[in-house]
Coordinates of C-alpha atoms in Angstrom, one line a residue:
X64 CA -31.6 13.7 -23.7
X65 CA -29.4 17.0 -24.2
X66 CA -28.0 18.0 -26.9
X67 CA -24.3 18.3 -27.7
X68 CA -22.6 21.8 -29.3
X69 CA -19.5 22.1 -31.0
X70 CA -17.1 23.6 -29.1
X71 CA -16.5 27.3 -29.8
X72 CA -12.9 27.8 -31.1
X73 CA -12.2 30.6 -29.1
X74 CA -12.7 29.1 -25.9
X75 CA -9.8 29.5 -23.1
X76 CA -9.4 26.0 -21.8
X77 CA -6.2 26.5 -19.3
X78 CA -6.2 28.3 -16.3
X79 CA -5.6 31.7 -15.9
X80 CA -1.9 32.4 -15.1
X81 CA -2.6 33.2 -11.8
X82 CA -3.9 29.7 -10.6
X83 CA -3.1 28.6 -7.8
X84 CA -2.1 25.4 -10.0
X85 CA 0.9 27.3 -10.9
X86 CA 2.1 27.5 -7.5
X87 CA 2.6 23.9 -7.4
X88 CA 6.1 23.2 -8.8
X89 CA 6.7 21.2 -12.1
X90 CA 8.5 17.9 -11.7
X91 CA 10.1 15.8 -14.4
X92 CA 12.1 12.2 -14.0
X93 CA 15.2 12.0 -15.8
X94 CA 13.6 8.5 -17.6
X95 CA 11.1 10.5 -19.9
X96 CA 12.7 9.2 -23.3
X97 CA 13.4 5.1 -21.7
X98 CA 9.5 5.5 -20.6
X99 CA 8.4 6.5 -24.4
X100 CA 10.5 3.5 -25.4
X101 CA 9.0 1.2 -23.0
X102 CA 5.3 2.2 -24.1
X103 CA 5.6 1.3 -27.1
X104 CA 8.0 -1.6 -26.7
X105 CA 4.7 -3.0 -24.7
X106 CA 2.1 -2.1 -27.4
X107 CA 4.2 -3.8 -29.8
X108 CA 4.5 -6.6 -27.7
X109 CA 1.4 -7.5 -27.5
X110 CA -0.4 -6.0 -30.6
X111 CA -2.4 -3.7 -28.5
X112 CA -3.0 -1.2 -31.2
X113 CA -4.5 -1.3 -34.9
X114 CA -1.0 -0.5 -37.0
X115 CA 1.0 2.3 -37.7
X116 CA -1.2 5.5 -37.4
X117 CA -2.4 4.0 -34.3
X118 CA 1.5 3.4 -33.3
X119 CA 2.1 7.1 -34.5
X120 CA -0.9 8.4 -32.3
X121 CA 0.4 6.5 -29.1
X122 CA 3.8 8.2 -29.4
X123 CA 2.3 11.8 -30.0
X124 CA 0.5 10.9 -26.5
X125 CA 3.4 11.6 -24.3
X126 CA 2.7 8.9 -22.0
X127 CA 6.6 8.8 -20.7
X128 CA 6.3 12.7 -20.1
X129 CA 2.9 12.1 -18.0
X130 CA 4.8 9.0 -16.0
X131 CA 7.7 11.3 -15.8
X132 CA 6.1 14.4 -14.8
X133 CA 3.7 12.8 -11.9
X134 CA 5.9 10.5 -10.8
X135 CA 9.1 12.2 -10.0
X136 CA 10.6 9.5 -7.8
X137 CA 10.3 6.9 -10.2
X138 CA 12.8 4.5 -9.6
X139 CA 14.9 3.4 -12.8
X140 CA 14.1 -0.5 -12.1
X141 CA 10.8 0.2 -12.1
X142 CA 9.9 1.8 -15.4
X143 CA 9.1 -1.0 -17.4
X144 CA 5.6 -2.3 -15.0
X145 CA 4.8 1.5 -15.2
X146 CA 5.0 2.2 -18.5
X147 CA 3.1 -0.9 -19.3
X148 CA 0.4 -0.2 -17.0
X149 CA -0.6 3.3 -18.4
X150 CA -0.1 1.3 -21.7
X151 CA -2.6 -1.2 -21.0
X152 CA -4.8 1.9 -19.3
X153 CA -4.8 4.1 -22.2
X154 CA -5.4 1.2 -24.8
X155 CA -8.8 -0.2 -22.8
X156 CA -9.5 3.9 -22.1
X157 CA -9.5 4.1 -26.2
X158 CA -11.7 0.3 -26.9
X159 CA -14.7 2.2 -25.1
X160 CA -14.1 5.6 -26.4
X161 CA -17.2 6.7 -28.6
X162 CA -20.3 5.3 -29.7
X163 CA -19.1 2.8 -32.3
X164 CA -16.3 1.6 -30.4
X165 CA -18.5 1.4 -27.4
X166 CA -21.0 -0.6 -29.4
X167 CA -18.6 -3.0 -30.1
X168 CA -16.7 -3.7 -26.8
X169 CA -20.2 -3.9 -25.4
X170 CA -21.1 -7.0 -28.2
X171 CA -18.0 -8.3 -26.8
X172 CA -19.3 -8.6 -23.1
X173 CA -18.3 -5.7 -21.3
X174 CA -18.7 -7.8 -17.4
X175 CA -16.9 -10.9 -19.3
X176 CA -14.4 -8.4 -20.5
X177 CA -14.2 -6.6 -16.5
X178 CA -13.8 -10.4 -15.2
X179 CA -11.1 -11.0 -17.4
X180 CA -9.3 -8.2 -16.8
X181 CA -9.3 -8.6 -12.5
X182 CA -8.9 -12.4 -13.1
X183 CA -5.3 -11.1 -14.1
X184 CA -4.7 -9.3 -11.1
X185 CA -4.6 -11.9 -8.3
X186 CA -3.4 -11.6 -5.0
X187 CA 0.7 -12.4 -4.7
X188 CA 2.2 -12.8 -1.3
X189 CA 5.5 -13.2 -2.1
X190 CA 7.6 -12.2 -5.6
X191 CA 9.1 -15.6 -6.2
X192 CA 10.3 -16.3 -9.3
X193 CA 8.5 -19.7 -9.5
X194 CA 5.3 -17.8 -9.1
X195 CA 6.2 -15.3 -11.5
X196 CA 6.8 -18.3 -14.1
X197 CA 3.3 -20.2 -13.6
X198 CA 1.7 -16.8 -13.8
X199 CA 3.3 -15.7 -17.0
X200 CA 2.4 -19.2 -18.5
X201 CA -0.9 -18.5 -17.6
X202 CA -1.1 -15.3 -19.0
X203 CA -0.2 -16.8 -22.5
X204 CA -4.2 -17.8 -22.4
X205 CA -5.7 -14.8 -22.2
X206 CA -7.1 -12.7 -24.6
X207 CA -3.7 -9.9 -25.4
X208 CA -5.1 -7.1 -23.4
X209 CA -5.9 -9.4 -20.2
X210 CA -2.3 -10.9 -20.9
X211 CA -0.3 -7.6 -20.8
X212 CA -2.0 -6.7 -17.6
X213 CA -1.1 -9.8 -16.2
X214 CA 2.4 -9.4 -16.7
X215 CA 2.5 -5.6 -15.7
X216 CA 0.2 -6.8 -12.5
X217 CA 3.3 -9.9 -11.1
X218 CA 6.3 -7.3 -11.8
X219 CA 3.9 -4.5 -9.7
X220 CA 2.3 -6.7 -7.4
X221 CA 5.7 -8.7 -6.2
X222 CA 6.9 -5.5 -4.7
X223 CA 3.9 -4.8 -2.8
X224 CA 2.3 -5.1 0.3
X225 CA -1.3 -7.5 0.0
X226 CA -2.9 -4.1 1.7
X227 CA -1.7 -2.2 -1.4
X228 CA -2.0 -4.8 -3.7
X229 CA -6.1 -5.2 -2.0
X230 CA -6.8 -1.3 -2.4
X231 CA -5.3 -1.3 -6.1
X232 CA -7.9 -4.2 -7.2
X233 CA -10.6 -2.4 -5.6
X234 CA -10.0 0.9 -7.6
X235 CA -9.2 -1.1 -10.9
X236 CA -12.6 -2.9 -10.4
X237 CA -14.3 0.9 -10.0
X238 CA -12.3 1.6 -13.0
X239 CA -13.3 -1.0 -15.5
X240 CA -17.2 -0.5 -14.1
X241 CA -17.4 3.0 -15.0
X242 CA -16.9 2.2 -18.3
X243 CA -20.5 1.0 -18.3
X244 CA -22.0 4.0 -16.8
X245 CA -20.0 6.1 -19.4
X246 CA -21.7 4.1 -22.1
X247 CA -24.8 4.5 -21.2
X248 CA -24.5 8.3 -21.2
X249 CA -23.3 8.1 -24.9
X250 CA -25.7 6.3 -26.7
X251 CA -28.2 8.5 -25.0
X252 CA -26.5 11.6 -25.4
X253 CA -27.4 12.2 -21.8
X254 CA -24.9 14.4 -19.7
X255 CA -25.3 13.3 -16.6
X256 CA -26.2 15.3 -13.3
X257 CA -23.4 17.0 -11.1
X258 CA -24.0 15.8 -8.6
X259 CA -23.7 11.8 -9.9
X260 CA -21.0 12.8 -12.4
X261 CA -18.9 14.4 -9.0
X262 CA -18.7 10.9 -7.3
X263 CA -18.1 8.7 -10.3
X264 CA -15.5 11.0 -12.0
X265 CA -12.6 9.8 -9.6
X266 CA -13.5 6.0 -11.0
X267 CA -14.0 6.8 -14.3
X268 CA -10.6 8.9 -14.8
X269 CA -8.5 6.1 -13.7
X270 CA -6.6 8.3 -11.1
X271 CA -7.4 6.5 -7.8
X272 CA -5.2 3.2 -9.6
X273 CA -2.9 5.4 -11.0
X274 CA -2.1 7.6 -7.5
X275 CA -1.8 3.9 -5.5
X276 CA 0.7 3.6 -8.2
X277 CA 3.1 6.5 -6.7
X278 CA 3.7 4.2 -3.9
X279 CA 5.4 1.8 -6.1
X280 CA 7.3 4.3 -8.2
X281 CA 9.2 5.3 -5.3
X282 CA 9.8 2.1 -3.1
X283 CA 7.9 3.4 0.0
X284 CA 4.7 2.5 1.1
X285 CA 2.2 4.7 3.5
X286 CA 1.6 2.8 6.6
X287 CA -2.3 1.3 5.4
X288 CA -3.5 2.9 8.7
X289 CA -2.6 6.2 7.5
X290 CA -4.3 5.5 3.9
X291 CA -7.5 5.1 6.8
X292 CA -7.2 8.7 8.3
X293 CA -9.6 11.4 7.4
X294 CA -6.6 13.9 6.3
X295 CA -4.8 11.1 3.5
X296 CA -8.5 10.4 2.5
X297 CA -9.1 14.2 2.0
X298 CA -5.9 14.5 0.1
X299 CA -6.3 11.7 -2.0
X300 CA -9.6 12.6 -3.1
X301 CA -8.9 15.9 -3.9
X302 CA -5.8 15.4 -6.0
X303 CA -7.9 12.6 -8.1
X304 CA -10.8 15.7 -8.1
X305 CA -8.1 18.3 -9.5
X306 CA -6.6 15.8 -11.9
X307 CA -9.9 14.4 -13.4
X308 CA -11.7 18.1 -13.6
X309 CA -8.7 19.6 -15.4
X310 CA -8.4 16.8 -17.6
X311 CA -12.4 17.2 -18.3
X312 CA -11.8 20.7 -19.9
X313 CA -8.1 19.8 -21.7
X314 CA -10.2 17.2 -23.6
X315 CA -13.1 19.0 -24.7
X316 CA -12.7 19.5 -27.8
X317 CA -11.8 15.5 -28.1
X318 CA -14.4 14.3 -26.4
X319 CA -17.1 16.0 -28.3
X320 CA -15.4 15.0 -31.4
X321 CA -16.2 11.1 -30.7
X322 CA -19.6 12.1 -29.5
X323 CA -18.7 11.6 -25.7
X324 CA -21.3 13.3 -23.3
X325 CA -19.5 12.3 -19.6
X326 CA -17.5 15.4 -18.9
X327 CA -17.3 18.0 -16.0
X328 CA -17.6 20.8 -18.0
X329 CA -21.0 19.7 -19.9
X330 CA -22.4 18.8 -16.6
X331 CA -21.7 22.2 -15.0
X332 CA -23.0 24.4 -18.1
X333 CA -26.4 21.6 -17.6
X334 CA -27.0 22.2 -13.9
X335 CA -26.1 26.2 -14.1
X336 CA -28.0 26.9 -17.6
X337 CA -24.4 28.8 -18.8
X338 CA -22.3 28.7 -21.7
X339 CA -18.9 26.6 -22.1
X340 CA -16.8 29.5 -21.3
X341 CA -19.2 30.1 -18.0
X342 CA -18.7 26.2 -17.0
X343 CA -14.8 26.3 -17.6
X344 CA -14.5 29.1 -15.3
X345 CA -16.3 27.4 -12.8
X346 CA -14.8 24.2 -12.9
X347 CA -11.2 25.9 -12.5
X348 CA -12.8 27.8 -9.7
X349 CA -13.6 24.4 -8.2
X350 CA -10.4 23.1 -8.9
X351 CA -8.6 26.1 -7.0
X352 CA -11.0 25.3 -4.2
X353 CA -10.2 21.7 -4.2
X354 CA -6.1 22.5 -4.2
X355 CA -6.8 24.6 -0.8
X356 CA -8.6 21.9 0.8
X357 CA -5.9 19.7 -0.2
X358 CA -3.1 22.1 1.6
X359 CA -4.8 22.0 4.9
X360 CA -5.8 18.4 4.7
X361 CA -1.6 18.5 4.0
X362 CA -0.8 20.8 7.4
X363 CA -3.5 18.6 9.7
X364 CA -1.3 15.3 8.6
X365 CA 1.4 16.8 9.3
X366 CA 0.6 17.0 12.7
X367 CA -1.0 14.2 13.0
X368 CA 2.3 12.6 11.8
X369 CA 3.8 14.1 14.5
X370 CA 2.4 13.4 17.3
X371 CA 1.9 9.6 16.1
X372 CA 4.8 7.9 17.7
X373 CA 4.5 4.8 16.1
X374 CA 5.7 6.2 13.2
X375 CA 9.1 5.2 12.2
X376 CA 11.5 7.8 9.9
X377 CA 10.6 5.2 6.9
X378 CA 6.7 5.6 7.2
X379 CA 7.5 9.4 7.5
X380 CA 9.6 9.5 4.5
X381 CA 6.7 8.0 2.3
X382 CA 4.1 9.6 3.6
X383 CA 6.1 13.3 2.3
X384 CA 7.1 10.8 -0.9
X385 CA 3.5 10.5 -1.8
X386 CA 2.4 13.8 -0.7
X387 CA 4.7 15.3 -3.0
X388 CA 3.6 12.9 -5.7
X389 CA 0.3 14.0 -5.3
X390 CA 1.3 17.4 -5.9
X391 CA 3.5 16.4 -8.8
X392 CA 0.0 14.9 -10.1
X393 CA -2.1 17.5 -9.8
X394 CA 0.5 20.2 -11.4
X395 CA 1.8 17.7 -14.3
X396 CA -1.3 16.3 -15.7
X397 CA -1.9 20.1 -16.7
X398 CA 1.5 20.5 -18.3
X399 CA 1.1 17.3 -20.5
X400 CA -2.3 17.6 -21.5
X401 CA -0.9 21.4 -22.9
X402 CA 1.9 19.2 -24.6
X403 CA -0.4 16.1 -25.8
X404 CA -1.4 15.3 -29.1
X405 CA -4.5 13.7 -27.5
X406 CA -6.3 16.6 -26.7
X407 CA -4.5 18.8 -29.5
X408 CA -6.1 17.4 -32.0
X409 CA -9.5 16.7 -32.0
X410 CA -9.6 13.9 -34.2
X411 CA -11.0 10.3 -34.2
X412 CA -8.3 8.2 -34.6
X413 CA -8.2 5.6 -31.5
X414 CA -5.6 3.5 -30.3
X415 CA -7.5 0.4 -31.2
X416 CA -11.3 -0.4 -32.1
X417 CA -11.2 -4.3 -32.0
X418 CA -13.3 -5.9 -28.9
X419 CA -11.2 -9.0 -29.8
X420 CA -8.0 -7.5 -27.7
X421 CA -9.8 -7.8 -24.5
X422 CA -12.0 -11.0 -25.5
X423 CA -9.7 -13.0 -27.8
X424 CA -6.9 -13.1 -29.7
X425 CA -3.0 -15.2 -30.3
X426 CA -0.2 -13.4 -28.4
X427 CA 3.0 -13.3 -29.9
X428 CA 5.9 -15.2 -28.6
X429 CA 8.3 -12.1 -28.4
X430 CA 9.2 -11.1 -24.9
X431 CA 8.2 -8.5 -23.0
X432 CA 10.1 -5.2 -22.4
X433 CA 12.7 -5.4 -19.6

């Protein structure tokens, strides 16, 4: 069991200015303030969280400014299933966050809850609009939570191929599971070992869903052999690394606030035996490691690309699509956890705290946002 300090106020949590995180250039969509809307258009929807300081606390997130810096391609048809995902994400992120809340999602069956929630993402092979309707009256059953996903999941899912849709399942299933593993490190107050922490992180943080999801912002899909090859792998991986380890240090101060133990920077200053200032450093030193591996990983698929002639112009396209929303990820996810309330503030205010939204619950009749 290790102990938790406070964290010192005069810590430096952001890189320093010459990072090679800087070099990556900042993106923005034009459909920030339609994604803000559309967040809370979907919380409201489906009474996902508990009234209006938890309404307030979800618009000082700046989830449309993360959707709009990391996804840059975003097409304007498909803002809605976005912004409702990273609704839905942020909501469940916030039912397990901290001990009590924790306590209580758990009393409410955390692999009933995990069932529930990829029940509601089943395989689609076509879009058709009379699958679209027995799905939605189907979703009206489920517990709120389960049913916002389930419409998010048919207006994604239509769009895609069943190789995307297959590899988006699988990371949301890692997703909900590390929820469990996170819990078990709070109510011991045990910060896990690097090595662990380093190959559960990508799970935990959500990205791996959330980077298949550039692929449907933009319309264009990566040939699923190329998804396979050691250099997309290697870039893939890496982004989620940067992404997840600068996020680990932005939310510091938050994290400790509602007692949570799982974080990159506690797990460094464990396994080195150095202060927070000593682990911070580090893990940005790790993070500007990881951002080089990912360039050359970048110039070795760019060859490969090349000399892969049965690549048409289309696959080419959306392979230098997602690259670039990969670097858009890695560089924006720095700029809005600067800007977000979230980690600004390290209060204890969550989104929601009821085990019910994932377990239970009446959904309202209104319809959902277009």
């Amino acid at each position: 069991m290790t102990p938790v300090l406070p964290v010192p106020r005069d810590l430096r949590l952001l890189p320093d200015p010459g990072h090679v995180l800087y070099r990556l250039p900042p993106r923005m969509s034009p459909h920030r303030q339609e994604l803000e809307r559309l967040i809370l258009a979907w919380a409201d929807r489906y009474g996902l969280v508990d009234g209006p300081r938890a309404r307030q606390r979800l618009a000082d997130t700046h989830l449309g400014e993360l959707i709009a810096r990391c996804y840059p391609h975003l097409r304007a048809e498909r803002l809605a299933p976005l912004a409702g995902w990273f609704t839905w994400a942020f909501v469940i992120d916030d039912l397990y966050d901290g001990r009590e809340c924790a306590k209580a999602a758990r009393a409410a069956g955390h692999t009933r809850t995990t069932l529930r929630m990829l029940a509601a993402l089943p395989m689609i092979p076509d879009g058709s609009s009379a699958r679209g309707n027995r799905r939605t009256a189907r979703a009206r059953s489920m517990p709120p939570l389960a049913a916002e996903l389930a419409e998010v999941w048919r207006r994604l899912a239509g769009r895609q191929s069943l190789q995307w849709q297959l590899r988006f399942i699988g990371h949301m299933g890692q997703f909900l599971d590390a929820f469990r593993y996170e819990a078990a490190n709070r109510e011991r107050r045990h910060v896990p070992a690097l090595s662990g922490y380093t190959q559960l992180r990508r799970a935990s943080g959500g990205i791996t869903p959330s980077l298949d999801l550039l692929e449907y912002a933009a319309g264009q899909e990566v040939p699923a052999l190329l998804h396979e090859s050691e250099q997309l792998r290697t870039m893939v991986n890496k982004a989620a690394d940067v992404v997840v380890w600068v996020n680990d240090v932005l939310s510091l101060r938050k994290e400790l606030a509602v007692g949570e133990v799982t974080n990159g920077v506690l797990a460094v200053g464990r396994e080195l035996g150095c202060g927070m200032q000593d682990a911070i450093d580090h893990v940005y030193r790790k993070v500007a490691r990881d951002v080089g591996v990912f360039l050359r990983a970048e110039e070795s698929l760019t060859a490969l690309c090349g000399s892969w002639h049965g690549l048409g112009e289309a696959d080419r396209a959306a392979v230098g699509t997602f690259t670039d929303g990969l670097k858009a990820w890695m560089r924006g996810n720095l700029e809005w956890g600067c800007n977000s309330r979230r980690y600004l503030e390290a209060d204890t205010l969550r989104l929601t705290g009821r085990p019910a939204l994932p377990g239970r619950g009446a959904l309202p009749s209104r319809r959902p946002p277009v």
